Every structure is written in structure tokens, then in C-alpha cells.
Coordinates of C-alpha atoms and ligand atoms in Angstrom, one line a residue:
X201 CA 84.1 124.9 95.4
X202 CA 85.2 123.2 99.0
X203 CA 82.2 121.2 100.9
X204 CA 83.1 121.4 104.2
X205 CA 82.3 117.4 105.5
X206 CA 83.6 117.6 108.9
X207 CA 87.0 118.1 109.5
X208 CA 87.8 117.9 105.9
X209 CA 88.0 120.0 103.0
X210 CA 87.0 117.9 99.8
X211 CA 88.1 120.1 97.2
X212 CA 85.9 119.0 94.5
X213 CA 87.7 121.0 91.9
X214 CA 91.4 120.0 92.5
X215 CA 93.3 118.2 89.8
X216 CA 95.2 115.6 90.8
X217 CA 96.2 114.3 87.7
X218 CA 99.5 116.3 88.1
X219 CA 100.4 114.6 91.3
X220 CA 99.0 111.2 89.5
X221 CA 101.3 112.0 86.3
X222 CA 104.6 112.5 89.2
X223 CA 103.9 109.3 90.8
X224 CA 103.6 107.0 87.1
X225 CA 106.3 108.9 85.9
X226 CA 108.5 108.3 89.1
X227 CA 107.3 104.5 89.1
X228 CA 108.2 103.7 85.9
X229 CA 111.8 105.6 86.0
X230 CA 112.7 104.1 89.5
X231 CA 110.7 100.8 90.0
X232 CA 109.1 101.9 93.5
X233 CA 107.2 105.1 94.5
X234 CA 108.6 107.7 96.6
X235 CA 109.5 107.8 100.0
X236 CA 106.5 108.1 103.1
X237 CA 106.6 111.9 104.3
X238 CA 104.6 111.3 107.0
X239 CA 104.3 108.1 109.8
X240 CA 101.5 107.1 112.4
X241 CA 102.0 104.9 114.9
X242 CA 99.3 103.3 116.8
X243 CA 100.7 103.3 120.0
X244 CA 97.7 101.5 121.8
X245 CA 94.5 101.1 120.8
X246 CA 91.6 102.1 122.5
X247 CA 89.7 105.4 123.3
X248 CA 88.2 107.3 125.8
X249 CA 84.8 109.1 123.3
X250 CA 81.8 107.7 121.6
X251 CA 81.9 109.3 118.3
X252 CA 78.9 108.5 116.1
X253 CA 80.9 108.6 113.1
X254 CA 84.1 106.6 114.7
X255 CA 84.8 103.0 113.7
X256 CA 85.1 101.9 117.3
X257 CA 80.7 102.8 117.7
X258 CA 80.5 99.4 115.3
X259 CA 83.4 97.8 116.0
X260 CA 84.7 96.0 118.9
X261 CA 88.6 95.9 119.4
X262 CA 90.6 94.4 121.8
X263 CA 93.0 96.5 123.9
X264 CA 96.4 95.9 122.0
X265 CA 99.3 98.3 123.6
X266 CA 102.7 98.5 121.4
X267 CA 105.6 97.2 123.2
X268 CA 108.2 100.1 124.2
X269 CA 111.1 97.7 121.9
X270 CA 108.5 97.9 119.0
X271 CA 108.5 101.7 119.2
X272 CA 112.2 102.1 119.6
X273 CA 112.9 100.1 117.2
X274 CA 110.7 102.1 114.7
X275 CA 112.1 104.9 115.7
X276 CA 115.7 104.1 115.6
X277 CA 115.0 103.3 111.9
X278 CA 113.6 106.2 110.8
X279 CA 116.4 108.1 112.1
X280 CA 118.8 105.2 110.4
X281 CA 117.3 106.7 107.0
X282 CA 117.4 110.3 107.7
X283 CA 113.3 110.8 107.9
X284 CA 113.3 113.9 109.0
X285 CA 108.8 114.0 108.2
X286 CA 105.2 114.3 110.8
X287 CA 105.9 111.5 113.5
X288 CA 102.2 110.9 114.4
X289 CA 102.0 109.3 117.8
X290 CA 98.0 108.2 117.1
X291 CA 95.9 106.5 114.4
X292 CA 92.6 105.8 115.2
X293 CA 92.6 106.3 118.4
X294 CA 93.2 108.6 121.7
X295 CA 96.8 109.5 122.4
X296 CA 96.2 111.3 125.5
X297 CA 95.6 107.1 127.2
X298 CA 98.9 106.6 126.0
X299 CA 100.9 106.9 129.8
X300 CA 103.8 106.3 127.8
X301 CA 103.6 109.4 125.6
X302 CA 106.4 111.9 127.7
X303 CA 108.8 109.4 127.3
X304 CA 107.8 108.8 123.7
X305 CA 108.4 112.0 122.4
X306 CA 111.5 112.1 124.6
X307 CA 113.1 109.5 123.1
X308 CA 112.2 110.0 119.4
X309 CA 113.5 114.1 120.1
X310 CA 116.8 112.7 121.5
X311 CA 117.0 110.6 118.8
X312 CA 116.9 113.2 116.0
X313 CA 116.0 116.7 116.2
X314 CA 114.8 116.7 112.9
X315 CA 111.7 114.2 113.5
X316 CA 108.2 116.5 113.9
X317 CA 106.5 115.0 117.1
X318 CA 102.6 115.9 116.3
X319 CA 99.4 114.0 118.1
X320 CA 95.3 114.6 117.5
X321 CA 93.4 114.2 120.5
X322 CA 89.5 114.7 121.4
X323 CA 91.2 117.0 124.3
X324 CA 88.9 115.3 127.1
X325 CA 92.1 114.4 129.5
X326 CA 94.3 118.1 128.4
X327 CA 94.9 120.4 131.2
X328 CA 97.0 123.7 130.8
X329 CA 99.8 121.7 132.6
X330 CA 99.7 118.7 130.6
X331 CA 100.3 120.9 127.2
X332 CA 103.0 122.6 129.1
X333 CA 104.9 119.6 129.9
X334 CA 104.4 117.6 126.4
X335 CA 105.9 121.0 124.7
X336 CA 108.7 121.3 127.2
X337 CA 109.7 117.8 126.3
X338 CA 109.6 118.6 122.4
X339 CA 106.1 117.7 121.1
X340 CA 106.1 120.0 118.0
X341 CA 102.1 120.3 117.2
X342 CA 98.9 119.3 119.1
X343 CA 95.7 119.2 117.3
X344 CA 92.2 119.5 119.4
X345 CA 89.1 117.7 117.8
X346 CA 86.6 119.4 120.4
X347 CA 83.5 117.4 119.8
X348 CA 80.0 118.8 121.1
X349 CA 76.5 116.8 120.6
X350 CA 75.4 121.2 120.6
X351 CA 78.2 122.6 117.9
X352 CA 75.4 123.7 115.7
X353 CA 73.9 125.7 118.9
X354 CA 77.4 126.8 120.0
X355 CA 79.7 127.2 117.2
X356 CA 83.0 128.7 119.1
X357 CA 82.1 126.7 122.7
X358 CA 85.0 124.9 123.8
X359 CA 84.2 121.9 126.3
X360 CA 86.3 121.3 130.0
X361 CA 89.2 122.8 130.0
X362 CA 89.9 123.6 126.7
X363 CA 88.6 126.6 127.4
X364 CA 91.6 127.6 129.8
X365 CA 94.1 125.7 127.6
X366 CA 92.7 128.0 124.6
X367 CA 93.7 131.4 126.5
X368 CA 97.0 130.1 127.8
X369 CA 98.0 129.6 124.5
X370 CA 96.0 131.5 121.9
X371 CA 99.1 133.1 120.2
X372 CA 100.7 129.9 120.0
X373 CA 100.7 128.1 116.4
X374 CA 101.5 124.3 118.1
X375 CA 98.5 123.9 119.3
X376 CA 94.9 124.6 117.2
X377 CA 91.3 123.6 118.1
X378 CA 89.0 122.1 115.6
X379 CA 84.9 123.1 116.7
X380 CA 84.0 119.6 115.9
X381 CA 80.3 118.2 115.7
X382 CA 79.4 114.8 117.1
X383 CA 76.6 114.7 114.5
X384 CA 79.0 115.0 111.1
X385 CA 79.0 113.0 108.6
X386 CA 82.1 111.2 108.0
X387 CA 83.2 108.5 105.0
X388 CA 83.1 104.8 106.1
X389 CA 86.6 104.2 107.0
X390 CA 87.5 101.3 104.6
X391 CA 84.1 99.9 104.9
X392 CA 84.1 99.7 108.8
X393 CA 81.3 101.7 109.2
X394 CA 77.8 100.6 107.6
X395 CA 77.1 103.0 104.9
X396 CA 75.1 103.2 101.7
X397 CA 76.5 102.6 98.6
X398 CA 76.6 105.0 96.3
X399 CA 78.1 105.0 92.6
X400 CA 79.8 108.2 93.0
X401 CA 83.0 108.6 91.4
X402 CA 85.3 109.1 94.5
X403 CA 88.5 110.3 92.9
X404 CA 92.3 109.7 93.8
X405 CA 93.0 108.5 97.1
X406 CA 97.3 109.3 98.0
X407 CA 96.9 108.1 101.2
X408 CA 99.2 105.1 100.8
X409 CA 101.5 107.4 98.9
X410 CA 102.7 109.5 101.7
X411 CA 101.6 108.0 104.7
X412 CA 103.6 105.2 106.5
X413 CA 101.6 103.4 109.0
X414 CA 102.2 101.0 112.0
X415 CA 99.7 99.2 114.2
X416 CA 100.5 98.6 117.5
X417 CA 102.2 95.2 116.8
X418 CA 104.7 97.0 114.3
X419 CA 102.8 95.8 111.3
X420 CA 102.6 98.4 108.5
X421 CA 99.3 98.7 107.3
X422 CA 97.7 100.3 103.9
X423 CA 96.2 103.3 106.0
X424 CA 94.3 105.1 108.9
X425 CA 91.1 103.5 107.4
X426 CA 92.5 99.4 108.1
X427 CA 90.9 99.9 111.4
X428 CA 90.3 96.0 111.8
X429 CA 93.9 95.2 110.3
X430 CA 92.8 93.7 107.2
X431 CA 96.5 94.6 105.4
X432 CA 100.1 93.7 106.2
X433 CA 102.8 94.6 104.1
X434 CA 105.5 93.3 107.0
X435 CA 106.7 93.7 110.8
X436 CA 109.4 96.5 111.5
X437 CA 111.2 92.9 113.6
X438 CA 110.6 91.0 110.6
X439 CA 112.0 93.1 107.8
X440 CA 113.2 96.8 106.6
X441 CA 111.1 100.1 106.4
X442 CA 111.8 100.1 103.2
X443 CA 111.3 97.2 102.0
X444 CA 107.7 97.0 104.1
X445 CA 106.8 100.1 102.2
X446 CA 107.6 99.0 98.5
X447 CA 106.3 95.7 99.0
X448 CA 104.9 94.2 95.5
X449 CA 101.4 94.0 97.0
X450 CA 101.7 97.4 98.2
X451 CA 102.1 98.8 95.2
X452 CA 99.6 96.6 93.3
X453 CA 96.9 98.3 95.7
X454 CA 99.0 101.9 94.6
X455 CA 98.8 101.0 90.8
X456 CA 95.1 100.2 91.0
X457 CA 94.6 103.7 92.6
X458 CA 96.7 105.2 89.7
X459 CA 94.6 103.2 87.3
X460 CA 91.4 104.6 89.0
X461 CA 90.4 101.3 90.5
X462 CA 90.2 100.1 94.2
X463 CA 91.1 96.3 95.2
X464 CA 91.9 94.9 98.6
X465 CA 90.5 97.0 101.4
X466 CA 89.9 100.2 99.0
X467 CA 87.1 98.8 97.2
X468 CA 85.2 98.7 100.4
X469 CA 85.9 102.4 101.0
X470 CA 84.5 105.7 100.3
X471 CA 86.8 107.7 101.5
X472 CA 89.9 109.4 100.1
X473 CA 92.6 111.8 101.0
X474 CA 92.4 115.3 99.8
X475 CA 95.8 117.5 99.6
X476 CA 94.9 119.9 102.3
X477 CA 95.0 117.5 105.3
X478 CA 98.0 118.2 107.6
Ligands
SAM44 C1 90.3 108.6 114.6 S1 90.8 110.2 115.3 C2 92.0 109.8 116.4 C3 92.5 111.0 117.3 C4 91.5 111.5 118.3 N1 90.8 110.4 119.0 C5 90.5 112.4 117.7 O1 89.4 112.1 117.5 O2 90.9 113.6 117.5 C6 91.7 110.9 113.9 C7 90.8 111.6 113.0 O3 89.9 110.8 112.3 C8 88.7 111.4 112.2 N2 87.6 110.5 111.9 C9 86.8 109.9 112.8 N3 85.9 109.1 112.2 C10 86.1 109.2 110.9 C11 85.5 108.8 109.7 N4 84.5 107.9 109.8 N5 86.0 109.1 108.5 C12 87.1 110.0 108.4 N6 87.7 110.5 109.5 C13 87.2 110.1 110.7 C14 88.6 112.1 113.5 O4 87.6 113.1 113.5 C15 90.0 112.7 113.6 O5 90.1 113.9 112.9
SF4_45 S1 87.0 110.1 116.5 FE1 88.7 110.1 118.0 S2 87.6 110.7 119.9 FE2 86.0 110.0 118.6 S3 85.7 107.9 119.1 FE3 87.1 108.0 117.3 S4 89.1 107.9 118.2 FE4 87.7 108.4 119.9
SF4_46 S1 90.8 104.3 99.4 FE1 90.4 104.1 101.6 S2 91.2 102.1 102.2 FE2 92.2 102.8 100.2 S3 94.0 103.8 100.8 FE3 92.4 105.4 100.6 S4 91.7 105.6 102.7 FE4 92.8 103.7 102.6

């Protein structure tokens, strides 16, 4: 069975126990769990869409923009140790405010070939020219989240522009549209949206087995859902990628996910990662 919620396919059915089973098995024989194979980088902070379902409709955030040293330096040390994974240049926020983002994706590609320059954007700010010009300087993969308050009424509509972005490139794979709904029903984003509380088992979360994520200060964070920065494992000035990522309390909150249990900021969340998302 797969419930659609959203974007998201929960897959209801999927065992993860063999993934689970890897990840002991690995811990045990090597003392640390495998390497990230994906990173997001929160490049600034704020957004330019109301989503109901969005942590920033209940929270308030201050503007926090990454300095340009913070992100070279993070991506000078992923290319130190051959990560060669999904550079996302967004967390939860819009990467199209980003004025930086041309010379972002410039400097990570001339850096290393081998790095996959993706972003998710709501699409408001994309124009035909704009997609041009972030492929011609090596952005790998776009992904639209069209919104509508009238999906339900117009399943296939695509708002502004998109429209005209949609036929310029509609045999292209680098860049998809998502028909997204304003009124969907999302999980609580590590308890930063109010929610009910409900005793459902929730399953395996993997997010902080594969995903490595930076705020815009360079901090590394447990996930996309740490929308208020309640974890630190370290500062890419302070101390290695590695290290950061198999700090002891980051892998006390990975061991209580193994164990089926959630501490720290996963105890207030409901969500959890499914295998399917990109
Ligand atoms: C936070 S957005 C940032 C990128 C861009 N602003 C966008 O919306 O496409 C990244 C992803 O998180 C999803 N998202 C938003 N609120 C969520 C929630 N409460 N739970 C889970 N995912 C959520 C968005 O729909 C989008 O797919
Ligand atoms: S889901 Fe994306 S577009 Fe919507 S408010 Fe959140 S960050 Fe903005
Ligand atoms: S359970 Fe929630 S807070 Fe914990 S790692 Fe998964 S998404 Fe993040």
C-alpha cells in the first residue's frame, strides 16, 4: 500500500529492518555508522510563501545569511574527502532568495565535477531564463513544489511562469514539477508545528543516517526537521566533517532510532524518512 501525504510516499509496507540490520551490523564492526550520501546546506534562511503546513507559519526566525567563507569552506571539505553525493543548496527554506546561488554552484562545480548541485524551490521567482542560466553554470537537478490554495480544482495547473518554464523544458529530466496543495497535511517537523498527539507507531526514521546537514552558521544539525536549531554536533571552523558527523551524541540519538526509541529532538517528532525521497 502507499498513502500518498503530500509530497511523500509513506510506504506503509516497506521493511526496513534490512537496512536497520546493515547499519547495527556496520556499527558494531566499525565503531561509527557510514558516511552521509547526501548534504544540505542552509544557505540563508528565510522564504518568500506562506505554506500552512511550513514551520515558518508558527515560527518566527530571524534572517540568518551563511557567510561566503562558511560555504567554501564546507565545500572545500567535501571535495577534501572525495564526496562525490546530492549537494543540496536549501533546507527549509527558499533557495531562489539566495542572490548568491550562480556563484554557488560555480564554485562547488569548479571544485569537483563529481558533486551533484540540486535545489527545491516553491518556483515563485523561476523564469525560463533563470533555469537556463543556473543549468549553464552546472546546477544538475531543480525540483518545483508548485503550491495552489485550488490543486484539488486544478490538478495539472501550473501557477506564473511555470507554465512557460514547463514547455521549454518538458523533455528535460533536470528539472520536474511537483502539483503541490497548500491544504496538505504534513508531519510536524520535529515538533515545530502544533499537532496532536497520537500513539501511532511511527517506524524507522534514516534521516540522520544519510543526510549531512549545515545551518547557515556551519553548525551541523540532526536534520531538516531542527528548524529552530535545537542540535549541534559541531561548526565546520571548529572541527572536521567527520568528526561532526560521528559525534558520540550523534550517534546516541542514531542508536535510539535503531533501538526504536526517539530522544532529543525526535521524541518531539512525527515525522520520519521513507526510502523513496530523492
Ligand atoms: C521546506 S521546503 C524548502 C524548499 C522550498 N521552499 C519548497 O517549499 O519547495 C522543503 C520540503 O519540505 C516540505 N515540507 C514543508 N513543510 C513540511 C512539513 N511540515 N513536513 C514535512 N515536509 C514539509 C516542502 O513541501 C518541501 O518539499
Ligand atoms: S514549504 Fe517551502 S515555500 Fe512553503 S513556506 Fe516552507 S519554505 Fe516556503
Ligand atoms: S525523527 Fe524527526 S527529528 Fe528525528 S531524525 Fe527523523 S526527522 Fe529528524
Amino acid at each position: 500500500m502507499i498513502q500518498q501525504v503530500g509530497n511523500k510516499n509513506i510506504r506503509k509496507d516497506l521493511d526496513h529492518k534490512s537496512d536497520q540490520s546493515f547499519l547495527i551490523k556496520f556499527y558494531k564492526e566499525n565503531g561509527c555508522f557510514p558516511q552521509f550520501k547526501q548534504v544540505l546546506i542552509e544557505t540563508r534562511t528565510d522564504c518568500n510563501n506562506h505554506c500552512p503546513f511550513c514551520p515558518h507559519a508558527f515560527n518566527k526566525k530571524e534572517l540568518g545569511i551563511m557567510d561566503w567563507n562558511t560555504y567554501c569552506k564546507i565545500i572545500d571539505e567535501l571535495c577534501a574527502i572525495g564526496y562525490n553525493g546530492r549537494v543540496a543548496l536549501m533546507l527549509s527554506n527558499e533557495p531562489l532568495l539566495e542572490d548568491r546561488l550562480v556563484d554557488m554552484i560555480r564554485y562547488a562545480k569548479n571544485k569537483s565535477q563529481r558533486l551533484f548541485m540540486d535545489i527545491t524551490t516553491n518556483g515563485r521567482l523561476l523564469t525560463v531564463e533563470m533555469v537556463d542560466q543556473l543549468f549553464a553554470n552546472g546546477l544538475d537537478n531543480i525540483n518545483v513544489n508548485d503550491y495552489r490554495g485550488d490543486r484539488e480544482k486544478n490538478p495539472y495547473k501550473l501557477s506564473g511562469k511555470l507554465q512557460e518554464i514547463y514547455e521549454a523544458y518538458n523533455n528535460n529530466p533536470k528539472i520536474t514539477f511537483q502539483y503541490r496543495s497548500l491544504n496538505e497535511q504534513l508531519p510536524n517537523y520535529g515538533g515545530n508545528i502544533p499537532q496532536e498527539e497520537s500513539n501511532e507507531d511511527l517506524g524507522f526514521c534514516n534521516f540522520p543516517f544519510r543526510k549531512l546537514v549545515f545551518s547557515y552558521k556551519g553548525d551541523i544539525l540532526l536534520c531538516c526537521s531542527d528548524f529552530m536549531y535545537a542540535t549541534n554536533f559541531g561548526n565546520i571552523h571548529e572541527r572536521s566533517i567527520i568528526e561532526c558527523w560521528n559525534d558520540s551524541s550523534f550517534d546516541k540519538i542514531r542508536l535510539s532510532l535503531l533501538e526504536g526509541k526517539r530522544i532529543s529532538l525526535c521524541s518531539k517528532c512525527n515525522d520520519y524518512q521513507d526510502y523513496n525521497t530523492f
